[in-house]
Amino acid sequence: MKNILIGVCGGIAAYKSANIISKLKKKGYNVKVIMTENATKIITPLTLETLSRNKVVVDMWDINRGYEVEHISLAEWADLVLIAPATYNIVGKIANGIADDMLSTVISACTKPKYIALAMNVNMYENPILKENIKKLEKYGYNFIEADEGFLACNANAKGRLKNEDEIVKIIEDALEDKNKDLLKDKKILITAGRTEEAIDPVRYLSNNSSGQMGYALAEQAVKMGAKVTLVSGPTNLDVPKGLAEFVQTKSAMDMYNAVMERFDSQDVGIACAAVADYKPKFYSEQKIKKADDDLVIVLDRNPDILFNMGQRKKSQTLIGFAAETENIIENAKKKLIKKNLDMIVANNAHNMRSVNNSATFIKKDGSFKDIPEKTKKELAIDILKEIVNL
């Protein structure tokens, strides 16, 4: 059975680590625990030793630990590391390369998958420094389990509560068993992502608020599921996912149209997630347009409809579209599904464009619906890809 190393930090949710350890042990996993000094003030090492049936490590300088270099041996023993609860402090340490206790030292020496279950005061949770540290660590492959909203120890009803123990255990199980690994093995998937920019003059353009997060999450998860992914992306501030078969950088809707049409025939699946501008300026000014006393009128031309053309062109491909709407979301999505000859459409609220979270409704061409509650876009990407497998 797999080995799980659990780090317990000094947040009030430390008492919940006992339940997590108990559940993992009942499922047959081998569990060892590292506690920070502060965590021992909330729950005793004896409690976690009893549940894990292994000695709990706290002190780096324990003279009774034997001759092995413990922070190295624990890092090598683990198949996966889970920090639950993870405090603002431990995230900051890891992100900045600080290793001044046993837990942070083991993390720095461990090359295995690492999952960090956040739990803290809402103001700390929303602190931009924490968000920057999370973003930095995600680039290095760290996985974060977002906190839930609920009643906190600081007497506030807000986000910061440790995710339900059963949900944490399920996330860890799925990660260890890697049930999604070959779901899309060798399937060729083309994904469009990001926004497009339609130039008015050398310094101005028409665009939208799309961040590209959803499309990039789909590309990242599809690679993990074994697919050969071509990502056609408009401008974003995101890092290119690893393991792509091809990455195509585009700017305008016409750029994206040409890139997609050139590649779509050879694909098994098309996922049109990009927020493509419907219109472009009819006339482009080679020089910056100067301010005048009169109003400026910009005449617009229609851009080619990339998804519509994919739908007209598709043969055996599975084609997925997105409907980001501000009103009548389901009704508008159903019309788009039919008009563009899609197999499924993901309907969602356009106000979530720059959010890390999203909720959605999957609508299939047979008329069936599936509502997906709010979750991270990475988690939603897995749901979408699993639905594509079913299709």
Short mmCIF file of C-alpha atoms in Angstrom, two decimals:
data_model
loop_
_atom_site.label_atom_id
_atom_site.label_comp_id
_atom_site.label_asym_id
_atom_site.label_seq_id
_atom_site.Cartn_x
_atom_site.Cartn_y
_atom_site.Cartn_z
CA MET A 1 0.00 0.00 0.00
CA LYS A 2 1.12 3.59 -0.59
CA ASN A 3 2.94 5.69 2.00
CA ILE A 4 1.47 9.05 3.02
CA LEU A 5 3.41 11.60 5.03
CA ILE A 6 1.15 14.08 6.80
CA GLY A 7 2.34 17.46 8.02
CA VAL A 8 0.29 19.09 10.77
CA CYS A 9 0.68 22.84 11.38
CA GLY A 10 -0.37 25.00 14.30
CA GLY A 11 -3.78 26.16 13.17
CA ILE A 12 -6.93 25.48 15.19
CA ALA A 13 -7.95 22.93 12.53
CA ALA A 14 -5.03 20.73 13.64
CA TYR A 15 -7.49 18.62 15.63
CA LYS A 16 -9.10 17.55 12.32
CA SER A 17 -5.85 15.89 11.26
CA ALA A 18 -6.73 13.03 13.62
CA ASN A 19 -9.83 12.25 11.56
CA ILE A 20 -7.88 12.43 8.29
CA ILE A 21 -5.23 10.06 9.62
CA SER A 22 -7.86 7.65 10.94
CA LYS A 23 -9.69 7.56 7.60
CA LEU A 24 -6.50 6.98 5.62
CA LYS A 25 -5.41 4.18 7.97
CA LYS A 26 -8.81 2.49 7.63
CA LYS A 27 -8.32 2.52 3.85
CA GLY A 28 -5.04 0.66 4.31
CA TYR A 29 -2.50 3.43 3.71
CA ASN A 30 0.76 3.64 5.64
CA VAL A 31 0.81 6.97 7.47
CA LYS A 32 3.59 8.87 9.19
CA VAL A 33 3.19 12.31 10.76
CA ILE A 34 5.34 15.38 11.23
CA MET A 35 4.02 18.06 13.57
CA THR A 36 5.25 21.60 13.99
CA GLU A 37 5.97 22.71 17.54
CA ASN A 38 2.88 24.92 17.47
CA ALA A 39 0.67 22.03 16.35
CA THR A 40 1.56 20.11 19.52
CA LYS A 41 -0.08 22.89 21.56
CA ILE A 42 -3.44 22.10 19.88
CA ILE A 43 -3.37 18.29 19.61
CA THR A 44 -0.91 15.93 21.27
CA PRO A 45 1.62 13.82 19.35
CA LEU A 46 0.39 10.82 21.36
CA THR A 47 -3.05 11.09 19.76
CA LEU A 48 -1.62 11.05 16.25
CA GLU A 49 0.89 8.32 17.11
CA THR A 50 -1.97 6.14 18.33
CA LEU A 51 -3.96 6.69 15.13
CA SER A 52 -1.05 6.41 12.68
CA ARG A 53 0.70 3.61 14.62
CA ASN A 54 3.98 5.36 13.93
CA LYS A 55 6.19 7.67 15.94
CA VAL A 56 5.29 11.31 15.35
CA VAL A 57 8.26 13.51 14.47
CA VAL A 58 8.47 17.02 15.89
CA ASP A 59 12.05 17.85 16.82
CA MET A 60 14.83 17.90 14.22
CA TRP A 61 17.34 17.38 17.01
CA ASP A 62 15.80 14.32 18.68
CA ILE A 63 18.79 12.30 19.91
CA ASN A 64 16.73 9.09 20.02
CA ARG A 65 15.94 8.95 16.32
CA GLY A 66 18.79 6.58 15.37
CA TYR A 67 21.53 6.99 12.80
CA GLU A 68 19.46 7.70 9.67
CA VAL A 69 19.15 11.26 8.41
CA GLU A 70 15.47 11.54 9.21
CA HIS A 71 14.44 14.42 6.99
CA ILE A 72 15.92 12.59 4.01
CA SER A 73 14.54 9.16 4.95
CA LEU A 74 11.01 10.54 5.44
CA ALA A 75 11.17 12.44 2.14
CA GLU A 76 12.21 9.25 0.34
CA TRP A 77 9.71 7.01 2.21
CA ALA A 78 6.66 9.03 1.22
CA ASP A 79 4.70 8.42 -1.99
CA LEU A 80 2.80 11.63 -1.28
CA VAL A 81 2.93 14.47 1.25
CA LEU A 82 -0.20 16.11 2.63
CA ILE A 83 -0.05 19.19 4.86
CA ALA A 84 -3.36 19.50 6.69
CA PRO A 85 -3.97 22.01 8.05
CA ALA A 86 -1.53 24.26 6.19
CA THR A 87 -1.11 27.69 7.73
CA TYR A 88 -0.19 31.03 6.18
CA ASN A 89 3.21 30.56 7.81
CA ILE A 90 4.11 27.20 6.24
CA VAL A 91 3.08 28.34 2.76
CA GLY A 92 5.30 31.40 3.13
CA LYS A 93 8.23 29.29 4.32
CA ILE A 94 8.03 26.82 1.46
CA ALA A 95 7.55 29.53 -1.16
CA ASN A 96 10.64 31.37 0.06
CA GLY A 97 12.92 28.37 0.57
CA ILE A 98 12.97 28.50 4.36
CA ALA A 99 13.67 25.17 6.07
CA ASP A 100 13.98 25.83 9.81
CA ASP A 101 12.02 22.93 11.32
CA MET A 102 11.42 19.29 10.50
CA LEU A 103 8.33 19.80 8.35
CA SER A 104 9.74 22.58 6.15
CA THR A 105 13.04 20.71 5.86
CA VAL A 106 11.38 17.46 4.75
CA ILE A 107 9.27 19.37 2.21
CA SER A 108 12.39 21.00 0.79
CA ALA A 109 14.03 17.58 0.35
CA CYS A 110 10.98 15.76 -1.03
CA THR A 111 10.44 15.26 -4.76
CA LYS A 112 7.12 13.40 -4.41
CA PRO A 113 3.67 14.96 -5.03
CA LYS A 114 2.76 17.50 -2.37
CA TYR A 115 -0.77 18.58 -1.41
CA ILE A 116 -1.38 21.61 0.80
CA ALA A 117 -4.80 21.89 2.48
CA LEU A 118 -5.25 25.53 3.44
CA ALA A 119 -6.91 26.64 6.69
CA MET A 120 -6.63 30.09 8.27
CA ASN A 121 -8.36 33.36 9.16
CA VAL A 122 -10.24 34.88 6.21
CA ASN A 123 -8.06 38.03 6.13
CA MET A 124 -4.94 35.88 5.93
CA TYR A 125 -6.61 33.69 3.31
CA GLU A 126 -7.37 36.72 1.14
CA ASN A 127 -3.96 38.34 1.69
CA PRO A 128 -2.34 38.99 -1.73
CA ILE A 129 1.00 37.77 -0.37
CA LEU A 130 -0.54 34.32 0.22
CA LYS A 131 -2.01 34.37 -3.29
CA GLU A 132 1.41 35.21 -4.76
CA ASN A 133 3.05 32.42 -2.76
CA ILE A 134 0.43 29.91 -3.93
CA LYS A 135 0.88 30.97 -7.54
CA LYS A 136 4.63 30.62 -7.20
CA LEU A 137 4.42 27.13 -5.69
CA GLU A 138 1.90 25.95 -8.28
CA LYS A 139 4.52 26.70 -10.93
CA TYR A 140 6.76 24.18 -9.16
CA GLY A 141 4.09 21.49 -9.12
CA TYR A 142 2.63 21.96 -5.63
CA ASN A 143 -1.08 21.16 -5.36
CA PHE A 144 -3.40 23.25 -3.21
CA ILE A 145 -6.66 22.14 -1.60
CA GLU A 146 -8.73 25.29 -1.20
CA ALA A 147 -10.41 26.13 2.07
CA ASP A 148 -14.19 25.98 2.43
CA GLU A 149 -16.49 28.74 3.56
CA GLY A 150 -17.89 28.30 7.05
CA PHE A 151 -17.77 29.37 10.68
CA LEU A 152 -14.17 30.12 11.67
CA ALA A 153 -12.46 30.20 15.06
CA CYS A 154 -12.21 34.00 14.75
CA ASN A 155 -16.02 34.11 14.98
CA ALA A 156 -16.49 34.98 11.30
CA ASN A 157 -18.54 33.12 8.73
CA ALA A 158 -16.18 33.26 5.76
CA LYS A 159 -13.67 31.36 3.65
CA GLY A 160 -10.74 29.79 5.46
CA ARG A 161 -12.21 26.62 6.99
CA LEU A 162 -10.28 23.40 6.29
CA LYS A 163 -11.98 21.41 3.54
CA ASN A 164 -14.11 18.53 4.77
CA GLU A 165 -11.96 15.57 5.81
CA ASP A 166 -13.77 13.13 3.51
CA GLU A 167 -13.12 15.41 0.54
CA ILE A 168 -9.43 15.71 1.43
CA VAL A 169 -9.12 11.93 1.70
CA LYS A 170 -10.84 11.52 -1.69
CA ILE A 171 -8.42 14.00 -3.32
CA ILE A 172 -5.45 12.11 -1.89
CA GLU A 173 -6.88 8.74 -2.93
CA ASP A 174 -7.43 9.94 -6.48
CA ALA A 175 -3.90 11.36 -6.62
CA LEU A 176 -2.33 8.12 -5.42
CA GLU A 177 -4.45 5.78 -7.48
CA ASP A 178 -4.13 8.08 -10.54
CA LYS A 179 -7.48 6.86 -11.84
CA ASN A 180 -7.51 9.48 -14.57
CA LYS A 181 -4.05 8.70 -15.91
CA ASP A 182 -4.97 6.94 -19.17
CA LEU A 183 -8.53 8.12 -19.69
CA LEU A 184 -7.50 10.08 -22.79
CA LYS A 185 -4.41 8.10 -23.73
CA ASP A 186 -3.09 9.08 -27.17
CA LYS A 187 -6.22 11.09 -28.01
CA LYS A 188 -5.43 14.23 -29.99
CA ILE A 189 -7.12 17.23 -28.40
CA LEU A 190 -7.12 20.79 -29.70
CA ILE A 191 -7.95 23.45 -27.10
CA THR A 192 -8.38 27.18 -27.67
CA ALA A 193 -7.80 29.47 -24.70
CA GLY A 194 -7.44 33.10 -23.65
CA ARG A 195 -8.77 36.21 -25.29
CA THR A 196 -8.16 37.77 -28.70
CA GLU A 197 -7.03 41.33 -29.40
CA GLU A 198 -8.32 43.30 -32.40
CA ALA A 199 -6.02 46.22 -33.20
CA ILE A 200 -7.39 49.73 -33.72
CA ASP A 201 -4.01 51.42 -34.09
CA PRO A 202 -0.46 50.58 -32.91
CA VAL A 203 -1.34 51.15 -29.23
CA ARG A 204 -5.06 50.35 -28.91
CA TYR A 205 -7.16 47.25 -29.38
CA LEU A 206 -10.57 45.72 -28.63
CA SER A 207 -10.57 42.75 -26.26
CA ASN A 208 -12.29 41.20 -23.23
CA ASN A 209 -11.65 40.05 -19.66
CA SER A 210 -10.79 36.40 -20.30
CA SER A 211 -7.77 35.28 -18.25
CA GLY A 212 -7.27 31.95 -20.06
CA GLN A 213 -7.31 30.01 -16.78
CA MET A 214 -10.03 27.57 -17.84
CA GLY A 215 -8.43 26.67 -21.17
CA TYR A 216 -4.98 26.27 -19.62
CA ALA A 217 -6.42 24.10 -16.83
CA LEU A 218 -8.06 21.89 -19.47
CA ALA A 219 -4.77 21.57 -21.34
CA GLU A 220 -2.83 20.73 -18.18
CA GLN A 221 -5.31 18.08 -17.02
CA ALA A 222 -5.69 16.56 -20.50
CA VAL A 223 -1.92 16.05 -20.63
CA LYS A 224 -2.07 14.29 -17.25
CA MET A 225 -4.80 12.02 -18.66
CA GLY A 226 -2.51 10.94 -21.47
CA ALA A 227 -3.77 13.14 -24.33
CA LYS A 228 -1.65 14.72 -27.04
CA VAL A 229 -2.68 18.33 -26.58
CA THR A 230 -2.43 21.23 -29.00
CA LEU A 231 -3.10 24.51 -27.18
CA VAL A 232 -3.96 27.49 -29.40
CA SER A 233 -3.81 30.51 -27.12
CA GLY A 234 -4.53 34.17 -27.37
CA PRO A 235 -2.70 36.61 -25.04
CA THR A 236 -2.60 35.59 -21.35
CA ASN A 237 -0.34 36.09 -18.34
CA LEU A 238 -0.16 32.34 -17.69
CA ASP A 239 2.75 29.91 -17.93
CA VAL A 240 2.52 27.42 -20.80
CA PRO A 241 1.47 23.99 -19.43
CA LYS A 242 4.13 21.31 -19.56
CA GLY A 243 3.92 18.27 -21.82
CA LEU A 244 1.97 19.80 -24.71
CA ALA A 245 2.27 18.30 -28.17
CA GLU A 246 2.14 21.83 -29.58
CA PHE A 247 1.66 25.37 -28.30
CA VAL A 248 0.47 27.98 -30.80
CA GLN A 249 0.53 31.63 -29.75
CA THR A 250 -2.00 33.83 -31.52
CA LYS A 251 -3.24 37.37 -31.10
CA SER A 252 -6.26 38.25 -33.22
CA ALA A 253 -9.37 36.21 -33.95
CA MET A 254 -8.15 35.73 -37.53
CA ASP A 255 -4.81 34.39 -36.23
CA MET A 256 -6.65 31.91 -34.04
CA TYR A 257 -9.06 30.95 -36.83
CA ASN A 258 -6.19 30.12 -39.20
CA ALA A 259 -4.31 28.13 -36.54
CA VAL A 260 -7.40 26.10 -35.61
CA MET A 261 -8.54 25.39 -39.19
CA GLU A 262 -5.04 24.26 -40.11
CA ARG A 263 -5.05 21.62 -37.34
CA PHE A 264 -8.64 20.60 -36.57
CA ASP A 265 -9.02 17.85 -39.20
CA SER A 266 -6.30 15.74 -37.55
CA GLN A 267 -7.80 15.96 -34.04
CA ASP A 268 -10.06 13.59 -32.07
CA VAL A 269 -11.50 16.32 -29.83
CA GLY A 270 -11.93 20.06 -30.13
CA ILE A 271 -12.54 22.24 -27.08
CA ALA A 272 -13.26 25.88 -27.89
CA CYS A 273 -12.63 27.67 -24.60
CA ALA A 274 -11.16 30.93 -25.93
CA ALA A 275 -13.13 34.18 -25.63
CA VAL A 276 -12.94 35.25 -29.27
CA ALA A 277 -13.90 38.77 -30.33
CA ASP A 278 -16.99 38.73 -32.54
CA TYR A 279 -15.97 41.97 -34.24
CA LYS A 280 -12.82 43.75 -35.37
CA PRO A 281 -12.22 47.34 -36.53
CA LYS A 282 -12.91 47.65 -40.27
CA PHE A 283 -10.03 50.09 -40.69
CA TYR A 284 -6.64 49.90 -38.97
CA SER A 285 -4.69 53.11 -38.47
CA GLU A 286 -0.95 52.76 -39.05
CA GLN A 287 -0.40 55.73 -36.74
CA LYS A 288 -1.78 56.37 -33.28
CA ILE A 289 -5.18 58.02 -33.59
CA LYS A 290 -5.01 61.53 -32.15
CA LYS A 291 -7.66 63.04 -29.92
CA ALA A 292 -10.06 65.31 -31.77
CA ASP A 293 -12.88 67.66 -30.79
CA ASP A 294 -15.49 65.41 -32.39
CA ASP A 295 -16.56 61.90 -31.35
CA LEU A 296 -14.58 59.01 -32.75
CA VAL A 297 -16.54 56.46 -34.77
CA ILE A 298 -15.08 52.96 -35.19
CA VAL A 299 -16.76 50.82 -37.83
CA LEU A 300 -16.67 47.11 -37.02
CA ASP A 301 -16.56 44.03 -39.23
CA ARG A 302 -17.56 40.51 -38.23
CA ASN A 303 -14.76 38.09 -37.37
CA PRO A 304 -15.00 34.50 -38.62
CA ASP A 305 -16.86 32.27 -36.15
CA ILE A 306 -14.23 29.70 -35.21
CA LEU A 307 -16.53 27.32 -33.34
CA PHE A 308 -19.25 27.45 -36.01
CA ASN A 309 -16.70 26.54 -38.67
CA MET A 310 -15.36 23.70 -36.54
CA GLY A 311 -18.91 22.39 -36.21
CA GLN A 312 -19.47 22.58 -39.97
CA ARG A 313 -16.16 20.88 -40.65
CA LYS A 314 -16.22 18.12 -38.04
CA LYS A 315 -16.48 14.49 -39.11
CA SER A 316 -15.85 12.02 -36.30
CA GLN A 317 -14.50 14.59 -33.82
CA THR A 318 -16.12 15.32 -30.49
CA LEU A 319 -16.68 19.08 -30.26
CA ILE A 320 -17.14 21.04 -27.03
CA GLY A 321 -18.01 24.71 -26.74
CA PHE A 322 -18.38 27.24 -23.93
CA ALA A 323 -21.17 29.75 -23.38
CA ALA A 324 -20.13 32.57 -21.06
CA GLU A 325 -23.33 34.55 -20.59
CA THR A 326 -24.57 37.36 -18.37
CA GLU A 327 -28.29 36.52 -18.68
CA ASN A 328 -30.53 33.64 -19.77
CA ILE A 329 -27.48 31.43 -19.49
CA ILE A 330 -29.10 28.04 -20.17
CA GLU A 331 -31.41 29.27 -22.91
CA ASN A 332 -28.58 30.99 -24.79
CA ALA A 333 -26.28 28.00 -24.33
CA LYS A 334 -28.85 25.59 -25.81
CA LYS A 335 -29.22 27.79 -28.90
CA LYS A 336 -25.45 27.86 -29.33
CA LEU A 337 -25.22 24.07 -28.91
CA ILE A 338 -27.63 23.49 -31.81
CA LYS A 339 -26.43 26.28 -34.09
CA LYS A 340 -22.78 25.26 -33.87
CA ASN A 341 -23.29 21.48 -34.11
CA LEU A 342 -21.72 20.71 -30.73
CA ASP A 343 -21.68 17.48 -28.76
CA MET A 344 -21.67 19.37 -25.46
CA ILE A 345 -21.61 22.95 -24.25
CA VAL A 346 -20.34 24.26 -20.91
CA ALA A 347 -22.63 27.07 -19.78
CA ASN A 348 -21.32 29.46 -17.16
CA ASN A 349 -21.59 33.01 -15.88
CA ALA A 350 -19.34 35.47 -17.73
CA HIS A 351 -18.62 37.27 -14.44
CA ASN A 352 -16.32 34.37 -13.47
CA MET A 353 -13.88 35.09 -16.30
CA ARG A 354 -11.03 36.24 -14.07
CA SER A 355 -11.92 34.15 -11.03
CA VAL A 356 -9.98 31.02 -10.05
CA ASN A 357 -13.32 29.32 -9.37
CA ASN A 358 -16.31 28.59 -11.56
CA SER A 359 -19.60 26.73 -11.58
CA ALA A 360 -21.15 25.39 -14.76
CA THR A 361 -23.91 23.41 -16.42
CA PHE A 362 -23.03 20.74 -18.98
CA ILE A 363 -25.65 20.49 -21.73
CA LYS A 364 -25.36 17.61 -24.21
CA LYS A 365 -26.83 17.35 -27.67
CA ASP A 366 -29.29 14.71 -26.41
CA GLY A 367 -30.77 17.44 -24.18
CA SER A 368 -29.44 16.10 -20.87
CA PHE A 369 -28.14 18.50 -18.22
CA LYS A 370 -25.54 18.22 -15.48
CA ASP A 371 -25.03 21.01 -12.92
CA ILE A 372 -21.53 21.39 -11.50
CA PRO A 373 -21.26 23.36 -8.21
CA GLU A 374 -18.57 26.00 -7.74
CA LYS A 375 -15.04 24.63 -7.59
CA THR A 376 -11.58 25.56 -8.85
CA LYS A 377 -11.14 25.69 -12.59
CA LYS A 378 -8.58 22.89 -12.33
CA GLU A 379 -11.18 20.68 -10.65
CA LEU A 380 -13.81 21.73 -13.19
CA ALA A 381 -11.41 20.86 -16.01
CA ILE A 382 -11.28 17.27 -14.75
CA ASP A 383 -15.09 17.09 -14.71
CA ILE A 384 -15.26 18.40 -18.29
CA LEU A 385 -12.65 15.95 -19.55
CA LYS A 386 -14.34 12.99 -17.83
CA GLU A 387 -17.60 14.01 -19.50
CA ILE A 388 -15.80 14.03 -22.84
CA VAL A 389 -14.64 10.47 -22.16
CA ASN A 390 -18.26 9.49 -21.58
CA LEU A 391 -19.25 11.12 -24.87
#
